[in-house]
Every structure is written in C-alpha cells, then in structure tokens.
mmCIF file of C-alpha atoms and ligand atoms in Angstrom:
data_model
loop_
_atom_site.group_PDB
_atom_site.id
_atom_site.type_symbol
_atom_site.label_atom_id
_atom_site.label_comp_id
_atom_site.label_asym_id
_atom_site.label_seq_id
_atom_site.Cartn_x
_atom_site.Cartn_y
_atom_site.Cartn_z
ATOM 1 C CA MET A 1 -23.655 -3.527 -11.364
ATOM 2 C CA LEU A 2 -23.060 -6.634 -13.425
ATOM 3 C CA ASP A 3 -25.694 -9.209 -12.494
ATOM 4 C CA LEU A 4 -24.165 -12.613 -13.013
ATOM 5 C CA ASN A 5 -25.965 -15.738 -14.072
ATOM 6 C CA LEU A 6 -25.772 -17.674 -10.819
ATOM 7 C CA SER A 7 -27.030 -20.985 -12.192
ATOM 8 C CA ASN A 8 -23.651 -22.650 -11.744
ATOM 9 C CA LEU A 9 -22.776 -21.025 -8.416
ATOM 10 C CA SER A 10 -21.942 -24.255 -6.671
ATOM 11 C CA SER A 11 -20.239 -25.920 -9.572
ATOM 12 C CA PRO A 12 -17.099 -27.728 -8.588
ATOM 13 C CA SER A 13 -13.723 -26.356 -9.546
ATOM 14 C CA ALA A 14 -11.643 -27.904 -12.300
ATOM 15 C CA ASN A 15 -9.844 -30.286 -9.943
ATOM 16 C CA GLY A 16 -13.105 -31.592 -8.503
ATOM 17 C CA ASP A 17 -13.030 -29.460 -5.340
ATOM 18 C CA GLU A 18 -15.832 -27.166 -4.336
ATOM 19 C CA PRO A 19 -15.018 -23.516 -4.983
ATOM 20 C CA LEU A 20 -13.721 -21.553 -2.019
ATOM 21 C CA LYS A 21 -16.364 -19.566 -0.214
ATOM 22 C CA MET A 22 -14.001 -16.609 -0.118
ATOM 23 C CA LEU A 23 -10.656 -15.689 -1.601
ATOM 24 C CA VAL A 24 -8.927 -12.607 -0.189
ATOM 25 C CA ILE A 25 -6.318 -11.053 -2.474
ATOM 26 C CA GLY A 26 -3.817 -9.105 -0.378
ATOM 27 C CA SER A 27 -2.446 -9.418 3.151
ATOM 28 C CA GLY A 28 -2.397 -5.880 4.543
ATOM 29 C CA PRO A 29 -4.737 -4.566 7.254
ATOM 30 C CA ALA A 30 -7.746 -4.720 4.892
ATOM 31 C CA GLY A 31 -7.029 -8.282 3.730
ATOM 32 C CA PHE A 32 -6.424 -9.809 7.141
ATOM 33 C CA SER A 33 -9.358 -7.944 8.743
ATOM 34 C CA ALA A 34 -11.615 -9.307 6.005
ATOM 35 C CA ALA A 35 -10.157 -12.773 6.607
ATOM 36 C CA LEU A 36 -10.717 -12.465 10.372
ATOM 37 C CA TYR A 37 -14.405 -11.649 9.936
ATOM 38 C CA ALA A 38 -14.895 -14.278 7.233
ATOM 39 C CA ALA A 39 -13.089 -16.919 9.295
ATOM 40 C CA ARG A 40 -15.297 -16.194 12.296
ATOM 41 C CA ALA A 41 -18.286 -16.732 9.990
ATOM 42 C CA GLU A 42 -16.710 -20.124 9.162
ATOM 43 C CA LEU A 43 -16.008 -19.365 5.502
ATOM 44 C CA ALA A 44 -12.424 -20.704 5.761
ATOM 45 C CA PRO A 45 -11.069 -17.825 3.650
ATOM 46 C CA VAL A 46 -7.814 -18.196 1.752
ATOM 47 C CA VAL A 47 -5.553 -15.120 1.832
ATOM 48 C CA LEU A 48 -3.120 -14.655 -1.055
ATOM 49 C CA THR A 49 -0.297 -12.661 0.492
ATOM 50 C CA GLY A 50 1.101 -11.071 -2.653
ATOM 51 C CA MET A 51 4.733 -9.976 -2.711
ATOM 52 C CA GLU A 52 4.603 -8.083 0.590
ATOM 53 C CA LEU A 53 3.188 -9.976 3.536
ATOM 54 C CA GLY A 54 1.425 -7.388 5.687
ATOM 55 C CA GLY A 55 1.251 -4.849 2.857
ATOM 56 C CA GLN A 56 2.682 -1.357 3.044
ATOM 57 C CA ALA A 57 1.844 -1.040 6.749
ATOM 58 C CA ALA A 58 4.355 -3.796 7.498
ATOM 59 C CA LEU A 59 7.093 -1.594 6.052
ATOM 60 C CA THR A 60 6.285 1.192 8.517
ATOM 61 C CA HIS A 61 8.692 1.410 11.428
ATOM 62 C CA MET A 62 6.165 2.547 14.019
ATOM 63 C CA ILE A 63 2.402 2.991 13.776
ATOM 64 C CA GLU A 64 1.206 5.447 16.390
ATOM 65 C CA ASN A 65 -2.388 5.961 15.309
ATOM 66 C CA TYR A 66 -3.840 2.456 15.324
ATOM 67 C CA PRO A 67 -6.167 2.322 18.339
ATOM 68 C CA GLY A 68 -5.335 -0.065 21.146
ATOM 69 C CA PHE A 69 -1.582 0.531 21.129
ATOM 70 C CA PRO A 70 -0.982 3.596 23.333
ATOM 71 C CA GLU A 71 2.795 3.332 22.912
ATOM 72 C CA GLY A 72 2.569 2.608 19.149
ATOM 73 C CA VAL A 73 3.276 -0.713 17.453
ATOM 74 C CA GLY A 74 5.804 -1.785 14.831
ATOM 75 C CA GLY A 75 4.269 -2.175 11.364
ATOM 76 C CA SER A 76 5.504 -5.711 10.805
ATOM 77 C CA GLU A 77 4.548 -6.687 14.360
ATOM 78 C CA LEU A 78 0.997 -5.438 13.762
ATOM 79 C CA GLY A 79 0.898 -7.392 10.475
ATOM 80 C CA ASP A 80 1.945 -10.574 12.343
ATOM 81 C CA LEU A 81 -0.794 -9.998 14.897
ATOM 82 C CA PHE A 82 -3.416 -9.505 12.163
ATOM 83 C CA GLN A 83 -2.323 -12.737 10.491
ATOM 84 C CA LYS A 84 -2.280 -14.775 13.727
ATOM 85 C CA GLN A 85 -5.702 -13.521 14.741
ATOM 86 C CA ALA A 86 -7.276 -14.432 11.378
ATOM 87 C CA GLU A 87 -5.564 -17.859 11.343
ATOM 88 C CA ARG A 88 -6.774 -18.609 14.876
ATOM 89 C CA PHE A 89 -10.314 -18.781 13.444
ATOM 90 C CA GLY A 90 -9.433 -20.817 10.364
ATOM 91 C CA SER A 91 -8.108 -18.352 7.782
ATOM 92 C CA ILE A 92 -5.512 -19.933 5.489
ATOM 93 C CA THR A 93 -2.495 -17.889 4.374
ATOM 94 C CA GLU A 94 -0.984 -18.732 0.986
ATOM 95 C CA PHE A 95 2.325 -17.167 -0.014
ATOM 96 C CA ASP A 96 1.216 -16.632 -3.570
ATOM 97 C CA THR A 97 0.334 -13.749 -5.906
ATOM 98 C CA ALA A 98 -2.731 -13.408 -8.140
ATOM 99 C CA THR A 99 -1.665 -12.894 -11.756
ATOM 100 C CA GLU A 100 -4.947 -13.070 -13.686
ATOM 101 C CA VAL A 101 -8.628 -13.020 -12.789
ATOM 102 C CA ASP A 102 -11.839 -13.832 -14.607
ATOM 103 C CA LEU A 103 -14.697 -12.138 -12.807
ATOM 104 C CA THR A 104 -17.124 -12.520 -15.694
ATOM 105 C CA LYS A 105 -18.292 -15.968 -14.670
ATOM 106 C CA HIS A 106 -19.182 -17.606 -11.395
ATOM 107 C CA PRO A 107 -17.438 -19.088 -9.500
ATOM 108 C CA PHE A 108 -14.745 -16.493 -10.091
ATOM 109 C CA GLN A 109 -11.462 -17.800 -11.512
ATOM 110 C CA ILE A 110 -8.181 -16.569 -10.106
ATOM 111 C CA LYS A 111 -4.830 -17.637 -11.513
ATOM 112 C CA THR A 112 -1.775 -17.256 -9.303
ATOM 113 C CA GLU A 113 1.951 -17.700 -9.728
ATOM 114 C CA SER A 114 1.652 -21.293 -8.561
ATOM 115 C CA GLY A 115 -1.907 -22.390 -9.219
ATOM 116 C CA GLU A 116 -5.525 -21.580 -9.819
ATOM 117 C CA TYR A 117 -8.501 -20.911 -7.536
ATOM 118 C CA GLN A 118 -12.240 -20.783 -7.925
ATOM 119 C CA ALA A 119 -14.149 -18.753 -5.386
ATOM 120 C CA ASN A 120 -17.748 -17.768 -4.750
ATOM 121 C CA THR A 121 -16.720 -14.385 -3.323
ATOM 122 C CA VAL A 122 -13.549 -12.355 -3.736
ATOM 123 C CA ILE A 123 -12.292 -9.542 -1.552
ATOM 124 C CA ILE A 124 -9.680 -7.417 -3.262
ATOM 125 C CA ALA A 125 -7.233 -5.812 -0.855
ATOM 126 C CA THR A 126 -4.194 -5.401 -3.080
ATOM 127 C CA GLY A 127 -3.260 -1.944 -1.787
ATOM 128 C CA ALA A 128 -1.104 0.554 -3.631
ATOM 129 C CA ARG A 129 2.536 0.956 -4.646
ATOM 130 C CA PRO A 130 4.799 3.998 -4.285
ATOM 131 C CA ASN A 131 4.945 6.422 -7.204
ATOM 132 C CA HIS A 132 8.232 7.048 -8.975
ATOM 133 C CA LEU A 133 9.583 10.407 -10.112
ATOM 134 C CA ASN A 134 10.492 8.923 -13.509
ATOM 135 C CA ILE A 135 13.654 11.015 -13.846
ATOM 136 C CA PRO A 136 17.019 10.039 -15.358
ATOM 137 C CA GLY A 137 19.088 7.826 -13.073
ATOM 138 C CA GLU A 138 16.187 6.875 -10.794
ATOM 139 C CA GLU A 139 15.582 3.368 -12.090
ATOM 140 C CA GLU A 140 19.274 2.556 -12.619
ATOM 141 C CA LEU A 141 20.182 3.573 -9.064
ATOM 142 C CA THR A 142 17.200 2.014 -7.267
ATOM 143 C CA GLY A 143 18.664 -0.184 -4.538
ATOM 144 C CA ARG A 144 21.954 1.693 -4.897
ATOM 145 C CA GLY A 145 20.909 4.836 -3.069
ATOM 146 C CA VAL A 146 17.415 5.413 -4.465
ATOM 147 C CA SER A 147 14.734 4.017 -2.156
ATOM 148 C CA TYR A 148 10.992 4.152 -1.508
ATOM 149 C CA CYS A 149 11.149 2.740 2.039
ATOM 150 C CA ALA A 150 13.106 4.321 4.888
ATOM 151 C CA THR A 151 12.301 1.527 7.308
ATOM 152 C CA CYS A 152 13.690 -1.033 4.860
ATOM 153 C CA ASP A 153 16.824 0.840 3.774
ATOM 154 C CA GLY A 154 17.502 3.541 6.381
ATOM 155 C CA TRP A 155 20.112 1.448 8.161
ATOM 156 C CA PHE A 156 22.369 1.544 5.073
ATOM 157 C CA PHE A 157 22.664 5.317 5.479
ATOM 158 C CA LYS A 158 24.286 5.340 8.888
ATOM 159 C CA ASP A 159 26.348 8.532 9.233
ATOM 160 C CA LYS A 160 25.471 9.548 5.659
ATOM 161 C CA LYS A 161 23.575 12.411 4.045
ATOM 162 C CA VAL A 162 20.190 11.768 2.454
ATOM 163 C CA VAL A 163 17.571 13.662 0.477
ATOM 164 C CA VAL A 164 13.821 13.062 0.823
ATOM 165 C CA VAL A 165 11.299 14.139 -1.843
ATOM 166 C CA GLY A 166 7.677 14.937 -0.952
ATOM 167 C CA GLY A 167 5.620 17.107 1.356
ATOM 168 C CA GLY A 168 3.008 14.677 2.713
ATOM 169 C CA ASP A 169 2.762 12.578 5.866
ATOM 170 C CA SER A 170 4.876 9.798 4.361
ATOM 171 C CA ALA A 171 7.762 12.138 3.461
ATOM 172 C CA LEU A 172 7.901 13.677 6.923
ATOM 173 C CA GLU A 173 7.376 10.455 8.822
ATOM 174 C CA GLU A 174 10.086 8.684 6.846
ATOM 175 C CA ALA A 175 12.420 11.689 7.065
ATOM 176 C CA LEU A 176 12.051 11.637 10.852
ATOM 177 C CA TYR A 177 12.835 7.932 10.863
ATOM 178 C CA LEU A 178 15.931 8.520 8.712
ATOM 179 C CA THR A 179 17.351 10.954 11.293
ATOM 180 C CA ARG A 180 18.051 7.896 13.475
ATOM 181 C CA HIS A 181 20.746 6.834 11.019
ATOM 182 C CA ALA A 182 21.713 9.707 8.735
ATOM 183 C CA THR A 183 23.728 12.759 9.728
ATOM 184 C CA SER A 184 21.447 15.074 7.748
ATOM 185 C CA VAL A 185 18.093 14.771 5.970
ATOM 186 C CA THR A 186 17.172 17.379 3.371
ATOM 187 C CA ILE A 187 13.491 17.431 2.405
ATOM 188 C CA ILE A 188 12.871 18.778 -1.086
ATOM 189 C CA HIS A 189 9.295 19.847 -1.751
ATOM 190 C CA ARG A 190 7.824 21.246 -4.953
ATOM 191 C CA ARG A 191 5.761 23.883 -3.111
ATOM 192 C CA ASP A 192 6.411 26.105 -0.084
ATOM 193 C CA GLU A 193 3.650 24.527 1.991
ATOM 194 C CA LEU A 194 3.546 21.020 3.405
ATOM 195 C CA ARG A 195 0.587 18.705 3.010
ATOM 196 C CA ALA A 196 1.521 16.661 6.095
ATOM 197 C CA GLY A 197 -0.335 16.840 9.421
ATOM 198 C CA GLN A 198 0.716 19.365 12.071
ATOM 199 C CA ILE A 199 2.194 16.874 14.541
ATOM 200 C CA LEU A 200 4.718 15.679 11.930
ATOM 201 C CA ILE A 201 5.458 19.239 10.762
ATOM 202 C CA THR A 202 6.241 20.275 14.341
ATOM 203 C CA ARG A 203 8.477 17.244 14.894
ATOM 204 C CA ALA A 204 10.329 17.853 11.626
ATOM 205 C CA ASN A 205 10.816 21.557 12.362
ATOM 206 C CA GLU A 206 12.181 20.738 15.799
ATOM 207 C CA ASN A 207 14.610 18.092 14.524
ATOM 208 C CA PRO A 208 18.086 19.631 14.091
ATOM 209 C CA LYS A 209 19.067 17.045 11.430
ATOM 210 C CA ILE A 210 16.229 18.061 9.067
ATOM 211 C CA ASP A 211 16.303 20.996 6.678
ATOM 212 C CA PHE A 212 13.974 21.943 3.807
ATOM 213 C CA ILE A 213 14.434 23.113 0.233
ATOM 214 C CA TRP A 214 11.171 24.673 -1.000
ATOM 215 C CA ASP A 215 9.608 25.165 -4.451
ATOM 216 C CA THR A 216 12.096 22.709 -5.876
ATOM 217 C CA VAL A 217 12.079 19.437 -7.810
ATOM 218 C CA VAL A 218 14.751 16.800 -8.323
ATOM 219 C CA THR A 219 15.466 16.470 -12.045
ATOM 220 C CA ASP A 220 18.309 13.889 -12.192
ATOM 221 C CA VAL A 221 19.928 11.289 -9.982
ATOM 222 C CA VAL A 222 23.671 11.177 -10.568
ATOM 223 C CA GLY A 223 26.132 8.397 -9.727
ATOM 224 C CA ASP A 224 27.968 5.445 -11.238
ATOM 225 C CA GLU A 225 27.840 2.565 -8.808
ATOM 226 C CA LYS A 226 25.712 4.442 -6.280
ATOM 227 C CA VAL A 227 24.008 7.781 -5.778
ATOM 228 C CA ALA A 228 26.516 10.636 -5.523
ATOM 229 C CA SER A 229 24.335 13.704 -6.045
ATOM 230 C CA VAL A 230 21.001 14.956 -7.320
ATOM 231 C CA LYS A 231 20.321 17.796 -9.717
ATOM 232 C CA ILE A 232 17.580 20.135 -8.572
ATOM 233 C CA LYS A 233 15.586 22.983 -10.052
ATOM 234 C CA ASN A 234 13.800 25.830 -8.285
ATOM 235 C CA LEU A 235 10.370 26.102 -9.897
ATOM 236 C CA LYS A 236 9.991 29.798 -9.074
ATOM 237 C CA THR A 237 13.433 31.076 -10.148
ATOM 238 C CA GLU A 238 14.181 28.246 -12.644
ATOM 239 C CA GLU A 239 17.650 28.148 -11.082
ATOM 240 C CA GLU A 240 19.350 24.757 -11.433
ATOM 241 C CA SER A 241 21.949 23.337 -9.066
ATOM 242 C CA ALA A 242 23.251 20.064 -7.624
ATOM 243 C CA ILE A 243 23.568 18.740 -4.110
ATOM 244 C CA GLU A 244 25.770 15.915 -2.939
ATOM 245 C CA THR A 245 23.934 13.093 -1.238
ATOM 246 C CA ASP A 246 24.353 9.411 -0.479
ATOM 247 C CA GLY A 247 20.685 8.581 -0.822
ATOM 248 C CA LEU A 248 17.422 9.706 -2.381
ATOM 249 C CA PHE A 249 14.167 8.663 -0.685
ATOM 250 C CA ILE A 250 11.019 9.294 -2.726
ATOM 251 C CA PHE A 251 7.584 9.640 -1.068
ATOM 252 C CA ILE A 252 5.273 11.261 -3.597
ATOM 253 C CA GLY A 253 2.072 9.273 -3.263
ATOM 254 C CA HIS A 254 0.840 5.927 -4.509
ATOM 255 C CA THR A 255 -0.787 4.095 -7.412
ATOM 256 C CA PRO A 256 -3.417 1.432 -6.679
ATOM 257 C CA ASN A 257 -2.553 -2.160 -7.586
ATOM 258 C CA THR A 258 -5.457 -2.735 -9.959
ATOM 259 C CA ASP A 259 -3.729 -3.765 -13.196
ATOM 260 C CA ILE A 260 -5.186 -7.280 -13.206
ATOM 261 C CA PHE A 261 -8.740 -5.949 -12.670
ATOM 262 C CA ASP A 262 -8.657 -3.364 -15.448
ATOM 263 C CA GLY A 263 -11.501 -4.018 -17.887
ATOM 264 C CA GLN A 264 -13.333 -6.282 -15.421
ATOM 265 C CA LEU A 265 -14.250 -3.905 -12.617
ATOM 266 C CA ALA A 266 -15.223 -0.238 -12.666
ATOM 267 C CA LEU A 267 -12.152 1.878 -11.815
ATOM 268 C CA ASP A 268 -12.058 5.636 -11.257
ATOM 269 C CA ASP A 269 -9.783 8.074 -13.107
ATOM 270 C CA GLY A 270 -6.933 7.351 -10.685
ATOM 271 C CA GLY A 271 -7.267 3.582 -11.220
ATOM 272 C CA TYR A 272 -8.896 2.969 -7.811
ATOM 273 C CA ILE A 273 -11.643 0.323 -7.648
ATOM 274 C CA VAL A 274 -15.066 1.957 -7.394
ATOM 275 C CA VAL A 275 -17.048 0.615 -4.425
ATOM 276 C CA ASP A 276 -20.371 1.614 -2.933
ATOM 277 C CA GLY A 277 -20.904 2.218 0.789
ATOM 278 C CA LEU A 278 -21.080 -1.555 1.290
ATOM 279 C CA MET A 279 -17.665 -2.219 -0.319
ATOM 280 C CA GLN A 280 -19.423 -3.771 -3.313
ATOM 281 C CA THR A 281 -17.597 -3.429 -6.645
ATOM 282 C CA SER A 282 -19.292 -3.334 -10.052
ATOM 283 C CA VAL A 283 -19.450 -7.150 -10.011
ATOM 284 C CA GLU A 284 -21.811 -8.846 -7.572
ATOM 285 C CA GLY A 285 -19.891 -11.023 -5.095
ATOM 286 C CA VAL A 286 -16.641 -9.077 -5.533
ATOM 287 C CA TYR A 287 -15.708 -6.556 -2.839
ATOM 288 C CA ALA A 288 -12.745 -4.230 -2.446
ATOM 289 C CA ALA A 289 -11.230 -2.774 0.719
ATOM 290 C CA GLY A 290 -8.291 -0.662 1.841
ATOM 291 C CA GLU A 291 -6.051 1.533 -0.288
ATOM 292 C CA VAL A 292 -6.954 -0.191 -3.553
ATOM 293 C CA ALA A 293 -10.394 1.398 -3.198
ATOM 294 C CA ASP A 294 -9.571 4.415 -1.053
ATOM 295 C CA PRO A 295 -7.704 7.452 -2.371
ATOM 296 C CA HIS A 296 -8.920 9.557 0.602
ATOM 297 C CA PHE A 297 -8.143 8.147 4.062
ATOM 298 C CA ARG A 298 -5.445 5.512 3.568
ATOM 299 C CA GLN A 299 -4.964 4.740 7.218
ATOM 300 C CA VAL A 300 -4.367 1.340 8.780
ATOM 301 C CA VAL A 301 -7.517 1.750 10.853
ATOM 302 C CA THR A 302 -9.728 2.763 7.910
ATOM 303 C CA SER A 303 -8.340 -0.054 5.744
ATOM 304 C CA ALA A 304 -9.006 -2.569 8.519
ATOM 305 C CA GLY A 305 -12.543 -1.189 8.869
ATOM 306 C CA MET A 306 -13.173 -1.496 5.142
ATOM 307 C CA GLY A 307 -11.912 -5.081 5.201
ATOM 308 C CA ALA A 308 -14.277 -5.986 8.021
ATOM 309 C CA ALA A 309 -17.202 -4.314 6.207
ATOM 310 C CA ALA A 310 -16.393 -6.132 2.948
ATOM 311 C CA ALA A 311 -16.348 -9.493 4.725
ATOM 312 C CA ILE A 312 -19.644 -8.814 6.507
ATOM 313 C CA GLN A 313 -21.249 -8.061 3.138
ATOM 314 C CA ALA A 314 -19.682 -11.125 1.518
ATOM 315 C CA VAL A 315 -21.082 -13.315 4.313
ATOM 316 C CA ARG A 316 -24.551 -11.811 3.736
ATOM 317 C CA TYR A 317 -24.215 -12.414 -0.006
ATOM 318 C CA ILE A 318 -23.304 -16.069 0.556
ATOM 319 C CA GLU A 319 -26.252 -16.514 2.912
ATOM 320 C CA GLU A 320 -28.695 -14.774 0.558
ATOM 321 C CA LYS A 321 -27.586 -16.881 -2.414
ATOM 322 C CA GLY A 322 -27.572 -20.049 -0.337
ATOM 323 C CA LEU A 323 -23.989 -20.882 -1.226
HETATM 324 P P1 NAP B 1 0.403 12.403 -0.364
HETATM 325 O O1 NAP B 1 -0.317 12.897 0.830
HETATM 326 O O2 NAP B 1 -0.336 12.243 -1.640
HETATM 327 O O3 NAP B 1 1.652 13.374 -0.584
HETATM 328 C C1 NAP B 1 2.462 13.248 -1.699
HETATM 329 C C2 NAP B 1 3.458 14.389 -1.703
HETATM 330 O O4 NAP B 1 4.309 14.224 -2.820
HETATM 331 C C3 NAP B 1 2.803 15.770 -1.828
HETATM 332 O O5 NAP B 1 3.434 16.663 -0.972
HETATM 333 C C4 NAP B 1 3.014 16.111 -3.299
HETATM 334 O O6 NAP B 1 3.190 17.477 -3.508
HETATM 335 C C5 NAP B 1 4.316 15.404 -3.607
HETATM 336 N N1 NAP B 1 4.411 15.009 -5.006
HETATM 337 C C6 NAP B 1 3.522 14.304 -5.749
HETATM 338 N N2 NAP B 1 3.986 14.087 -6.987
HETATM 339 C C7 NAP B 1 5.197 14.687 -7.057
HETATM 340 C C8 NAP B 1 6.171 14.812 -8.063
HETATM 341 N N3 NAP B 1 6.006 14.266 -9.273
HETATM 342 N N4 NAP B 1 7.298 15.494 -7.781
HETATM 343 C C9 NAP B 1 7.495 16.038 -6.559
HETATM 344 N N5 NAP B 1 6.614 15.934 -5.545
HETATM 345 C C10 NAP B 1 5.474 15.284 -5.792
HETATM 346 O O7 NAP B 1 1.085 10.976 -0.112
HETATM 347 P P2 NAP B 1 1.614 10.333 1.250
HETATM 348 O O8 NAP B 1 2.440 11.256 2.024
HETATM 349 O O9 NAP B 1 2.183 9.018 0.840
HETATM 350 O O10 NAP B 1 0.285 10.058 2.072
HETATM 351 C C11 NAP B 1 -0.766 9.266 1.501
HETATM 352 C C12 NAP B 1 -1.884 9.141 2.501
HETATM 353 O O11 NAP B 1 -1.463 8.345 3.589
HETATM 354 C C13 NAP B 1 -2.340 10.479 3.078
HETATM 355 O O12 NAP B 1 -3.731 10.443 3.227
HETATM 356 C C14 NAP B 1 -1.643 10.530 4.405
HETATM 357 O O13 NAP B 1 -2.352 11.303 5.350
HETATM 358 C C15 NAP B 1 -1.616 9.050 4.792
HETATM 359 N N6 NAP B 1 -0.475 8.777 5.681
HETATM 360 C C16 NAP B 1 -0.660 8.995 6.996
HETATM 361 C C17 NAP B 1 0.376 8.794 7.888
HETATM 362 C C18 NAP B 1 0.140 9.036 9.342
HETATM 363 O O14 NAP B 1 -1.012 9.296 9.702
HETATM 364 N N7 NAP B 1 1.130 8.992 10.186
HETATM 365 C C19 NAP B 1 1.632 8.380 7.423
HETATM 366 C C20 NAP B 1 1.825 8.199 6.058
HETATM 367 C C21 NAP B 1 0.751 8.413 5.201
HETATM 368 P P3 NAP B 1 1.966 18.515 -3.341
HETATM 369 O O15 NAP B 1 1.782 18.680 -1.865
HETATM 370 O O16 NAP B 1 2.459 19.730 -4.016
HETATM 371 O O17 NAP B 1 0.804 17.899 -4.024
#
C-alpha cells in the first residue's frame, strides 16, 4: 500500500476552503450507501453522480432480490430512496462527473466537468459499463435498434421482433422484460448452456414469446436507417445465416469504469480496483465499493454492503489521523 506523507493533511484547498472529509465518486447503491454511513458520521460527504444517477441499478425495471421489498422495487425508485436517505443526514449530491484524479498527494485532488475538489478520503463507486460486441454495424446503429438497456428502450419495440445476445442473468432478465412489448424475443447464445440462475431459466422457458438459438454468435448488424437484420454464425457447424429483426439487445457482461484511476491504483487483469477485505485500495484513504471492485457478486445488496463497509473504514481512518 502506498503510505502517503500526511504532513499536509489538513491543508486548505486552492480556493481557501478546507478539503472535504469525504468525496464519493458514483451514485449507485455502493455510492449512496457509503454516503449514508458517512453522513450519519457527520462527514458531510459530497456524491458526484456521474452520467447515470443511481447507476446501472436505476436502469433495471424491477429489482426482486433487494431485501425489504417483498413485492420487488423499481430500480430508479430504489435509487431515489437511496439518495433521499443519504441526503436526510447531510449528504450532498452534485450532478457532476470526475474527469481526472491525483491520488499521489494528500488531500486528494479530483477534477470534474465543472470544477475541482480536494478531499481527505475518497470512495470510488463508479460501477461498470456494458460490453459491446464490436461487430460491423453495431456502433452505427446504436440508438437505432441496437441497445444495451431493455428498460430504457423496450417501449420502442412494441409489437416488433427483437434479438437478445447473452446467456447470463442480465440477458434473460432483460429478455423477459422485452416480452412485455415485443411480439417475439430470440435469445442468441454462444454456447448450449445458460449461465443465468434457475429461476430466470424457468421463466424464460415458460414464456411463449421467447425462443433460443444455441452455439451461435451475431457477426454483423445490418440496416440503413435502423436495424433490419443480423447475420449469425453457428460456431459448431460454421453455418452462416441472417435473421430479420427490429432490434438487437446486447447483454454480454461489463467493464469496470476505472480509466481515470489507471496508473494510480492497483487494478486486476480485468481492470477492477483491487481492494482488501476492508475495501481499502492500494492508496491509504482511498476506498472502492460495488461493481468497480467486484467482478464476482455484482448485486445491489452486495454493492450497498461494500459501500457501507468502505464508509465505516473511511470514518475510522479520519478518526485515527485526527482529520
Ligand atoms: P455475465 O454473467 O458475465 O454473462 C455474460 C454472458 O454473455 C455470458 O452468457 C457469456 O457467454 C456471454 N458473452 C460474453 N462475451 C460474449 C461475446 N463476445 N459474444 C457473445 N456472448 C458473449 O453477465 P451478466 O448477465 O451481465 O451478469 C453479471 C453479474 O450480474 C452476474 O454475477 C449476475 O449474476 C448478476 N446479475 C444478477 C441479476 C439478478 O440476480 N436478477 C440480474 C442481472 C445480473 P458464456 O456464458 O459463454 O461465457
């Protein structure tokens, strides 16, 4: 772990203000849980929302596995509740995005789209973004039939045919959501076995609008103004064909949002921030929580738990250092 020279820990920021006690980067379940715990410890944390208030969870139509909501809760509704609860104790929400950080000196320096912060502790909760297939036509037709969010775009496919790529929980959950609008949902998976949990597999198998194409990848997205068809290839037979579709929804995993921390914090091979059991990163006073540091669980409840743990540790750090 990098042991910083803490001699200037309480030095004022450039504009004459004291540094923040805590800056939280990211506004998903991990970020707002961290802010809730920090606010209750009277650290007056500032939360930078990033581009997506509420994070990826807020884009989920219905969350059925967050405890305390026996009937499920809408993703954006849960995000609102997280925010309100943190703000009730003094957390400050800033609609701003971190663009550059300097974690080599203390207080830490964080540049944003509209300003600059200095902070004695930082909790990174920047989450992850959906992976792309990187095939011809995908980028050009994004927003014109290619999508990475069924909850956001499903409505546009009322009475239309759509294709979903992926075999994990996201692919099945989003495919099930799409059956509300679309007439048919074809799930294309590169293997003949799904990675998703059994409850979603059962629901998908029982849904008459869903069918599967196995051992197959999408190789091209075709269309002028909007998606008209996709070219596909069977990986076992090498047979190539095309299927007509109005939309292509891609759910093939995520990449952590760690670009601005590269070179400053230890990252693993997948780009995830390395943390110890106490959410501590390789720099003392900097913690990470949620999907940005978790390639394994990636649940709303585990992200919220990590956020709370990170804040508890940050509070201890501030007390120990007498900040
Ligand atoms: P995931 O579990 O990593 O699944 C990604 C899927 O995409 C896999 O089936 C994978 O195929 C396929 N894939 C990856 N790269 C591909 C490529 N280049 N071309 C074609 N297919 C490709 O991702 P996820 O579904 O987003 O889930 C992420 C995590 O969130 C998981 O831990 C999941 O349990 C959790 N999650 C949970 C829920 C829930 O509890 N309701 C909902 C959503 C997500 P292979 O199977 O062959 O590797």
